CSV table of C-alpha atoms in Angstrom, one decimal:
chain,number,residue,atom,x,y,z
A,297,UNK,CA,-30.8,39.2,-186.3
A,298,UNK,CA,-29.6,42.3,-184.5
A,299,UNK,CA,-28.7,40.2,-181.5
A,300,UNK,CA,-26.6,37.8,-183.6
A,301,UNK,CA,-24.9,40.8,-185.3
A,302,UNK,CA,-24.0,42.3,-181.9
A,303,UNK,CA,-22.8,39.0,-180.5
A,304,UNK,CA,-20.5,38.6,-183.6
A,305,UNK,CA,-19.2,42.2,-183.1
A,306,UNK,CA,-18.5,41.5,-179.5
A,307,UNK,CA,-16.5,38.3,-180.2
A,308,UNK,CA,-14.5,40.2,-182.9
A,309,UNK,CA,-13.7,43.0,-180.4
A,310,UNK,CA,-12.7,40.6,-177.7
A,311,UNK,CA,-10.4,38.7,-180.1
A,312,UNK,CA,-8.9,42.0,-181.3
A,313,UNK,CA,-8.3,43.1,-177.6
A,314,UNK,CA,-6.6,39.8,-176.8
A,315,UNK,CA,-4.3,40.2,-179.9
A,316,UNK,CA,-3.4,43.7,-178.9
A,317,UNK,CA,-2.6,42.7,-175.3
A,318,UNK,CA,-0.5,39.8,-176.6
A,319,UNK,CA,1.5,42.1,-178.9
A,320,UNK,CA,2.0,44.7,-176.1
A,321,UNK,CA,3.5,42.0,-173.9
A,322,UNK,CA,5.8,40.8,-176.7
A,323,UNK,CA,7.1,44.3,-177.2
A,324,UNK,CA,7.6,44.8,-173.4
A,325,UNK,CA,9.7,41.7,-173.3
A,326,UNK,CA,12.1,43.0,-176.0
A,327,UNK,CA,15.1,44.9,-174.6
A,328,UNK,CA,14.8,48.7,-175.1
A,329,UNK,CA,17.8,49.0,-177.4
A,330,UNK,CA,16.4,46.4,-179.7
A,331,UNK,CA,13.2,48.3,-180.4
A,332,UNK,CA,14.0,49.9,-183.7
A,333,UNK,CA,12.2,53.0,-184.9
A,334,UNK,CA,9.7,52.5,-187.7
A,335,UNK,CA,6.4,50.8,-188.5
A,336,UNK,CA,5.7,47.1,-188.8
A,337,UNK,CA,2.7,44.9,-189.3
A,338,UNK,CA,1.8,41.3,-188.9
A,339,UNK,CA,-1.2,39.4,-190.3
A,340,UNK,CA,-3.1,37.1,-187.9
A,341,UNK,CA,-6.1,35.5,-189.5
A,342,UNK,CA,-8.6,38.2,-190.4
A,343,UNK,CA,-6.8,40.8,-188.3
A,344,UNK,CA,-3.8,43.0,-189.1
A,345,UNK,CA,-1.6,44.1,-186.2
A,346,UNK,CA,0.3,47.3,-186.7
A,347,UNK,CA,2.8,48.9,-184.4
A,348,UNK,CA,5.0,51.9,-184.7
A,349,UNK,CA,8.0,52.7,-182.6
A,350,UNK,CA,9.3,56.3,-182.2
A,351,UNK,CA,12.5,57.3,-180.5
A,352,UNK,CA,11.8,61.1,-180.7
A,353,UNK,CA,9.7,61.4,-177.5
A,354,UNK,CA,9.4,64.1,-174.9
A,355,UNK,CA,10.8,61.7,-172.3
A,356,UNK,CA,14.6,61.1,-172.4
A,357,UNK,CA,15.6,57.4,-172.9
A,358,UNK,CA,12.1,56.2,-173.9
A,359,UNK,CA,10.4,54.8,-176.9
A,360,UNK,CA,6.8,55.5,-177.8
A,361,UNK,CA,5.0,52.5,-179.1
A,362,UNK,CA,1.6,52.7,-180.8
A,363,UNK,CA,-0.2,49.4,-181.5
A,364,UNK,CA,-3.4,48.9,-183.3
A,365,UNK,CA,-5.5,46.0,-184.5
A,366,UNK,CA,-7.5,46.3,-187.7
A,367,UNK,CA,-10.2,43.9,-189.0
A,368,UNK,CA,-8.7,43.1,-192.4
A,369,UNK,CA,-11.8,42.9,-194.8
A,370,UNK,CA,-13.2,46.3,-193.6
A,371,UNK,CA,-9.8,47.8,-192.8
A,372,UNK,CA,-11.3,49.4,-189.7
A,373,UNK,CA,-9.4,49.9,-186.4
A,374,UNK,CA,-10.9,47.8,-183.6
A,375,UNK,CA,-8.6,48.6,-180.7
A,376,UNK,CA,-5.5,50.9,-180.3
A,377,UNK,CA,-3.0,51.6,-177.5
A,378,UNK,CA,-0.1,54.0,-177.1
A,379,UNK,CA,2.5,53.4,-174.3
A,380,UNK,CA,6.0,54.4,-173.4
A,381,UNK,CA,8.9,52.0,-172.7
A,382,UNK,CA,12.1,52.8,-170.7
A,383,UNK,CA,14.7,50.7,-168.8
């Protein structure tokens, strides 16, 4: 039973990581001036993607973007990333 549980958790983590990478690539494709400050979220199956864009960063002309993927029933964060965008 433990093995099956761990396999299930591994698959869930892998799916969450792929969703996170997909969202990061989507955000990198958006022109910098179109990245509006604030928090947004999107439901994808059992996962909730959240991302927050901040313009008040220590680096001039950049946006800080924090992305995370939560497993919806448990509301626990699976993966998270913070990166900076500039032109």
